[in-house]
Amino acid sequence: RVKMTESQLERALDIMRRLPPQDTEENLNRLVDLLPSLSEDLLSTVQQPLKVARDRVAKKDYLLYDFNQDKKSFRSPWTNTYEPPLDEGNLPSERLREMEILANAAFDLYREQYYEGGVSSVYFLDAEGTTFEAAVLIKKQSERGKGNRGCWDSIHLFEIQEKSPPRSATYKLSTTIMIWLENTKDLPGSTRLGGTVHRQSEQELPLSADGALGASHVANMGHIVEDMENRLCGSLNEIYFGKAEDILCSVRAVETVSDEKVQADLQRELGAAILAKIGRKDTKP
């Protein structure tokens, strides 16, 4: 029975990886209805598109994720308060909260420079000993005119282990990026393109020796996220958009029949002119 459950979970996860990311929530609910015994595993494993909430005090948007959820409330990284209000919500330690403030300011600038808009949030959680966890979340939605929509969700989950004494740290990163584009116009035709990629990495980096460990951690996380997103952008461009372009070009003619006829007539005229010129050269004494 255990093997059957594991097999079902693997197949369900494989199905979710192949479905459009914009329909993740709907498709996940259908799977949960079909396999109620796997509901907990599915809900904790499948990454869903990020949702946006508004901090009414700070007047800033923030992203909702497991890292800032307690019961049915979500914590804002800007004011460190829960909405709806929660009396004894889980909060990061004072040290991690200071790091969280630095990270949100840094990644807010990163998001603006790279994405020119969108929403970003960073959350820290205490763990055992010298280990702590962090989530770096970025969401960019775009809608240009009627029928043209798209969305980018990047979820970077860190497990950070400080060495003793803390002069270096090991950063384990698990990244998931979901991207989709949609064109529902009647002409030239509706198009839906999307996909999800997942990568992991681990590296050890030095920490600042001047005592500013928080700033040093944030700087290291920034370099790691930047490098991972650059690599995954290239992978997405090659796998999804490049392959889609190749397929479209092979099954759909860009030029009309009249354009092709004009081009063929021009080729014949050029060929005849070249042959005539060669013939004149051959007849010269």
Tab-separated table of C-alpha atoms in Angstrom:
chain	number	residue	atom	x	y	z
A	1	ARG	CA	0.000	0.000	0.000
A	2	VAL	CA	2.904	2.340	0.805
A	3	LYS	CA	4.490	1.665	-2.590
A	4	MET	CA	1.159	2.311	-4.302
A	5	THR	CA	0.808	5.644	-2.463
A	6	GLU	CA	4.353	6.699	-3.389
A	7	SER	CA	3.726	5.749	-7.018
A	8	GLN	CA	0.497	7.743	-7.089
A	9	LEU	CA	2.240	10.769	-5.583
A	10	GLU	CA	5.067	10.619	-8.126
A	11	ARG	CA	2.604	10.387	-11.009
A	12	ALA	CA	0.470	13.209	-9.623
A	13	LEU	CA	3.529	15.454	-9.273
A	14	ASP	CA	4.632	14.538	-12.784
A	15	ILE	CA	1.195	15.540	-14.098
A	16	MET	CA	1.361	18.889	-12.287
A	17	ARG	CA	4.787	19.637	-13.793
A	18	ARG	CA	3.353	19.217	-17.289
A	19	LEU	CA	0.264	21.395	-16.839
A	20	PRO	CA	0.105	25.177	-17.400
A	21	PRO	CA	1.309	27.049	-14.284
A	22	GLN	CA	-1.547	29.567	-14.530
A	23	ASP	CA	-3.989	26.689	-13.884
A	24	THR	CA	-2.038	25.190	-10.976
A	25	GLU	CA	-4.557	25.994	-8.250
A	26	GLU	CA	-7.511	24.621	-10.213
A	27	ASN	CA	-5.675	21.461	-11.302
A	28	LEU	CA	-4.333	20.873	-7.782
A	29	ASN	CA	-7.847	21.014	-6.344
A	30	ARG	CA	-8.959	18.434	-8.907
A	31	LEU	CA	-6.115	16.106	-7.936
A	32	VAL	CA	-6.926	16.496	-4.258
A	33	ASP	CA	-10.548	15.563	-5.016
A	34	LEU	CA	-9.371	12.466	-6.903
A	35	LEU	CA	-6.741	11.468	-4.321
A	36	PRO	CA	-7.894	12.713	-0.913
A	37	SER	CA	-5.383	10.443	0.847
A	38	LEU	CA	-2.550	12.426	-0.786
A	39	SER	CA	-4.009	15.869	-0.150
A	40	GLU	CA	-1.481	16.816	2.552
A	41	ASP	CA	1.503	15.656	0.472
A	42	LEU	CA	0.242	17.388	-2.659
A	43	LEU	CA	-0.539	20.687	-0.946
A	44	SER	CA	2.857	20.777	0.779
A	45	THR	CA	4.864	19.739	-2.310
A	46	VAL	CA	3.309	21.506	-5.296
A	47	GLN	CA	4.398	25.126	-5.648
A	48	GLN	CA	1.493	27.411	-6.474
A	49	PRO	CA	1.583	30.875	-8.072
A	50	LEU	CA	2.182	33.576	-5.482
A	51	LYS	CA	-0.686	35.736	-4.276
A	52	VAL	CA	-0.457	39.436	-3.429
A	53	ALA	CA	-1.815	41.199	-0.338
A	54	ARG	CA	-1.761	44.845	0.745
A	55	ASP	CA	-0.261	46.195	3.953
A	56	ARG	CA	-2.664	49.013	4.771
A	57	VAL	CA	-0.312	50.582	7.335
A	58	ALA	CA	2.850	50.600	5.223
A	59	LYS	CA	0.779	51.029	2.040
A	60	LYS	CA	2.876	48.414	0.275
A	61	ASP	CA	2.096	45.070	-1.352
A	62	TYR	CA	3.588	41.816	-0.120
A	63	LEU	CA	3.488	38.172	-1.182
A	64	LEU	CA	1.786	35.285	0.596
A	65	TYR	CA	3.662	32.059	1.261
A	66	ASP	CA	4.050	29.314	3.876
A	67	PHE	CA	6.922	31.212	5.492
A	68	ASN	CA	4.700	34.108	6.561
A	69	GLN	CA	1.540	32.128	7.316
A	70	ASP	CA	0.223	31.245	10.755
A	71	LYS	CA	-3.194	29.603	10.834
A	72	LYS	CA	-5.243	31.708	8.379
A	73	SER	CA	-3.237	34.915	8.820
A	74	PHE	CA	-0.226	36.199	6.887
A	75	ARG	CA	2.602	38.354	8.205
A	76	SER	CA	3.687	41.489	6.365
A	77	PRO	CA	7.462	41.915	5.989
A	78	TRP	CA	7.032	45.680	6.167
A	79	THR	CA	5.347	45.995	9.578
A	80	ASN	CA	5.926	42.489	11.014
A	81	THR	CA	2.210	42.196	11.799
A	82	TYR	CA	-0.391	39.615	10.829
A	83	GLU	CA	-3.514	40.179	8.769
A	84	PRO	CA	-6.092	39.239	9.960
A	85	PRO	CA	-4.617	40.191	13.367
A	86	LEU	CA	-3.184	37.308	15.382
A	87	ASP	CA	-2.392	37.556	19.087
A	88	GLU	CA	0.429	35.007	19.270
A	89	GLY	CA	1.618	34.678	15.699
A	90	ASN	CA	4.998	33.174	14.894
A	91	LEU	CA	7.614	35.951	14.571
A	92	PRO	CA	11.321	35.798	13.696
A	93	SER	CA	13.908	36.452	16.399
A	94	GLU	CA	15.225	39.986	16.772
A	95	ARG	CA	18.419	39.088	14.889
A	96	LEU	CA	16.544	37.544	11.974
A	97	ARG	CA	14.037	40.383	11.906
A	98	GLU	CA	16.879	42.887	11.441
A	99	MET	CA	18.204	40.697	8.632
A	100	GLU	CA	14.720	40.489	7.137
A	101	ILE	CA	14.422	44.291	7.009
A	102	LEU	CA	17.785	44.553	5.220
A	103	ALA	CA	16.871	41.781	2.776
A	104	ASN	CA	13.505	43.293	1.864
A	105	ALA	CA	15.117	46.654	1.127
A	106	ALA	CA	17.866	45.001	-0.956
A	107	PHE	CA	15.575	42.729	-2.981
A	108	ASP	CA	13.065	45.526	-3.473
A	109	LEU	CA	15.834	47.384	-5.307
A	110	TYR	CA	16.879	44.194	-7.134
A	111	ARG	CA	13.296	43.642	-8.310
A	112	GLU	CA	12.936	47.204	-9.540
A	113	GLN	CA	16.194	47.088	-11.507
A	114	TYR	CA	15.664	43.652	-13.065
A	115	TYR	CA	11.881	43.458	-13.404
A	116	GLU	CA	10.895	47.146	-13.579
A	117	GLY	CA	7.868	46.513	-11.407
A	118	GLY	CA	6.172	43.647	-9.637
A	119	VAL	CA	6.258	42.680	-5.961
A	120	SER	CA	8.989	41.106	-3.829
A	121	SER	CA	9.040	39.790	-0.263
A	122	VAL	CA	11.688	38.147	1.909
A	123	TYR	CA	10.932	36.128	5.044
A	124	PHE	CA	13.230	34.554	7.640
A	125	LEU	CA	12.488	31.695	10.024
A	126	ASP	CA	14.448	30.421	13.007
A	127	ALA	CA	15.627	26.829	12.986
A	128	GLU	CA	17.733	24.673	15.262
A	129	GLY	CA	21.188	25.730	16.394
A	130	THR	CA	23.081	27.922	13.948
A	131	THR	CA	20.719	27.121	11.085
A	132	PHE	CA	17.980	29.390	9.826
A	133	GLU	CA	15.750	29.510	6.753
A	134	ALA	CA	14.677	32.219	4.346
A	135	ALA	CA	12.334	32.658	1.399
A	136	VAL	CA	12.948	35.191	-1.377
A	137	LEU	CA	9.791	35.699	-3.445
A	138	ILE	CA	9.318	37.745	-6.620
A	139	LYS	CA	6.197	38.164	-8.733
A	140	LYS	CA	5.767	40.199	-11.909
A	141	GLN	CA	2.444	40.385	-13.731
A	142	SER	CA	1.980	42.037	-17.089
A	143	GLU	CA	-1.099	42.920	-19.094
A	144	ARG	CA	-0.680	44.815	-22.347
A	145	GLY	CA	-3.940	45.539	-24.071
A	146	LYS	CA	-6.892	43.204	-24.262
A	147	GLY	CA	-5.993	39.537	-24.383
A	148	ASN	CA	-2.257	39.871	-23.717
A	149	ARG	CA	-1.277	38.654	-20.251
A	150	GLY	CA	1.720	37.113	-18.585
A	151	CYS	CA	3.184	36.334	-15.184
A	152	TRP	CA	6.532	35.419	-13.608
A	153	ASP	CA	6.788	33.803	-10.154
A	154	SER	CA	10.160	32.978	-8.642
A	155	ILE	CA	10.422	31.195	-5.294
A	156	HIS	CA	13.884	30.891	-3.713
A	157	LEU	CA	14.042	28.823	-0.511
A	158	PHE	CA	17.250	28.990	1.542
A	159	GLU	CA	18.594	26.800	4.304
A	160	ILE	CA	21.579	28.591	5.803
A	161	GLN	CA	24.079	26.905	8.118
A	162	GLU	CA	26.596	29.176	9.849
A	163	LYS	CA	30.013	27.761	10.665
A	164	SER	CA	31.471	28.129	14.155
A	165	PRO	CA	33.002	30.645	14.553
A	166	PRO	CA	30.710	32.360	11.983
A	167	ARG	CA	33.213	33.323	9.333
A	168	SER	CA	31.469	31.376	6.574
A	169	ALA	CA	28.099	29.838	5.865
A	170	THR	CA	26.657	27.076	3.689
A	171	TYR	CA	23.709	28.142	1.543
A	172	LYS	CA	21.373	25.431	0.275
A	173	LEU	CA	19.006	26.865	-2.303
A	174	SER	CA	15.896	25.367	-3.878
A	175	THR	CA	14.457	27.524	-6.670
A	176	THR	CA	11.183	27.213	-8.554
A	177	ILE	CA	10.260	29.541	-11.406
A	178	MET	CA	6.833	29.569	-13.022
A	179	ILE	CA	6.231	31.626	-16.143
A	180	TRP	CA	3.336	31.868	-18.551
A	181	LEU	CA	2.173	34.037	-21.434
A	182	GLU	CA	-1.304	34.190	-22.902
A	183	ASN	CA	-2.725	35.787	-26.009
A	184	THR	CA	-6.485	35.325	-26.424
A	185	LYS	CA	-7.017	37.657	-29.379
A	186	ASP	CA	-9.013	36.335	-32.334
A	187	LEU	CA	-6.273	37.356	-34.762
A	188	PRO	CA	-3.738	35.947	-35.448
A	189	GLY	CA	-5.012	33.299	-33.005
A	190	SER	CA	-4.966	32.437	-29.323
A	191	THR	CA	-1.693	31.258	-27.776
A	192	ARG	CA	-0.832	29.885	-24.350
A	193	LEU	CA	2.778	29.270	-23.408
A	194	GLY	CA	4.128	28.454	-19.988
A	195	GLY	CA	6.277	26.199	-17.901
A	196	THR	CA	7.906	25.499	-14.570
A	197	VAL	CA	11.574	24.860	-13.820
A	198	HIS	CA	13.134	23.717	-10.562
A	199	ARG	CA	16.806	23.770	-9.617
A	200	GLN	CA	18.881	23.269	-6.482
A	201	SER	CA	22.331	24.469	-5.517
A	202	GLU	CA	24.652	24.478	-2.535
A	203	GLN	CA	27.727	26.570	-1.864
A	204	GLU	CA	29.809	27.886	0.989
A	205	LEU	CA	30.599	31.604	1.086
A	206	PRO	CA	32.639	33.741	3.486
A	207	LEU	CA	31.049	36.161	5.921
A	208	SER	CA	32.197	39.643	6.823
A	209	ALA	CA	34.816	39.811	9.550
A	210	ASP	CA	33.721	43.234	10.809
A	211	GLY	CA	30.704	41.922	12.717
A	212	ALA	CA	28.028	42.867	10.157
A	213	LEU	CA	26.825	39.281	9.699
A	214	GLY	CA	23.299	40.278	8.684
A	215	ALA	CA	24.442	42.482	5.796
A	216	SER	CA	26.954	39.812	4.767
A	217	HIS	CA	24.243	37.140	4.634
A	218	VAL	CA	21.965	39.395	2.578
A	219	ALA	CA	24.769	40.175	0.131
A	220	ASN	CA	25.581	36.468	-0.302
A	221	MET	CA	21.912	35.615	-0.836
A	222	GLY	CA	21.632	38.377	-3.421
A	223	HIS	CA	24.572	37.021	-5.434
A	224	ILE	CA	23.198	33.474	-5.276
A	225	VAL	CA	19.682	34.496	-6.378
A	226	GLU	CA	21.011	36.680	-9.180
A	227	ASP	CA	23.204	33.878	-10.521
A	228	MET	CA	20.392	31.311	-10.305
A	229	GLU	CA	17.841	33.534	-12.049
A	230	ASN	CA	20.273	34.394	-14.847
A	231	ARG	CA	20.934	30.704	-15.487
A	232	LEU	CA	17.267	29.760	-15.366
A	233	CYS	CA	16.299	32.639	-17.660
A	234	GLY	CA	18.651	31.223	-20.276
A	235	SER	CA	17.212	27.748	-19.755
A	236	LEU	CA	13.624	28.992	-20.055
A	237	ASN	CA	14.431	30.963	-23.176
A	238	GLU	CA	16.034	27.945	-24.827
A	239	ILE	CA	13.635	25.221	-23.702
A	240	TYR	CA	10.256	26.930	-23.850
A	241	PHE	CA	10.449	29.969	-26.110
A	242	GLY	CA	13.151	28.729	-28.465
A	243	LYS	CA	11.481	25.356	-28.941
A	244	ALA	CA	8.057	26.964	-29.397
A	245	GLU	CA	9.479	29.269	-32.050
A	246	ASP	CA	11.026	26.332	-33.927
A	247	ILE	CA	7.731	24.438	-33.887
A	248	LEU	CA	5.701	27.440	-35.037
A	249	CYS	CA	8.098	28.209	-37.862
A	250	SER	CA	7.917	24.595	-39.067
A	251	VAL	CA	4.110	24.362	-39.137
A	252	ARG	CA	3.058	27.901	-39.994
A	253	ALA	CA	4.094	29.940	-43.019
A	254	VAL	CA	4.893	33.529	-42.153
A	255	GLU	CA	4.696	34.752	-45.754
A	256	THR	CA	1.460	34.763	-47.763
A	257	VAL	CA	1.047	32.910	-51.076
A	258	SER	CA	1.258	36.185	-53.011
A	259	ASP	CA	4.515	37.106	-51.257
A	260	GLU	CA	5.987	33.723	-52.144
A	261	LYS	CA	4.904	34.166	-55.814
A	262	VAL	CA	6.558	37.586	-56.020
A	263	GLN	CA	9.748	36.160	-54.505
A	264	ALA	CA	9.745	33.225	-56.958
A	265	ASP	CA	9.240	35.571	-59.949
A	266	LEU	CA	12.113	37.758	-58.724
A	267	GLN	CA	14.382	34.725	-58.427
A	268	ARG	CA	13.548	33.639	-61.986
A	269	GLU	CA	14.241	37.129	-63.350
A	270	LEU	CA	17.575	37.322	-61.516
A	271	GLY	CA	18.520	33.862	-62.730
A	272	ALA	CA	17.654	34.734	-66.346
A	273	ALA	CA	19.629	37.992	-66.135
A	274	ILE	CA	22.700	36.210	-64.756
A	275	LEU	CA	22.537	33.528	-67.461
A	276	ALA	CA	22.162	36.179	-70.181
A	277	LYS	CA	25.221	38.047	-68.867
A	278	ILE	CA	27.285	34.866	-68.765
A	279	GLY	CA	26.182	34.055	-72.333
A	280	ARG	CA	27.325	37.483	-73.591
A	281	LYS	CA	30.762	36.982	-72.018
A	282	ASP	CA	31.134	33.582	-73.661
A	283	THR	CA	30.375	34.966	-77.142
A	284	LYS	CA	33.034	37.709	-76.969
A	285	PRO	CA	36.129	37.042	-79.194
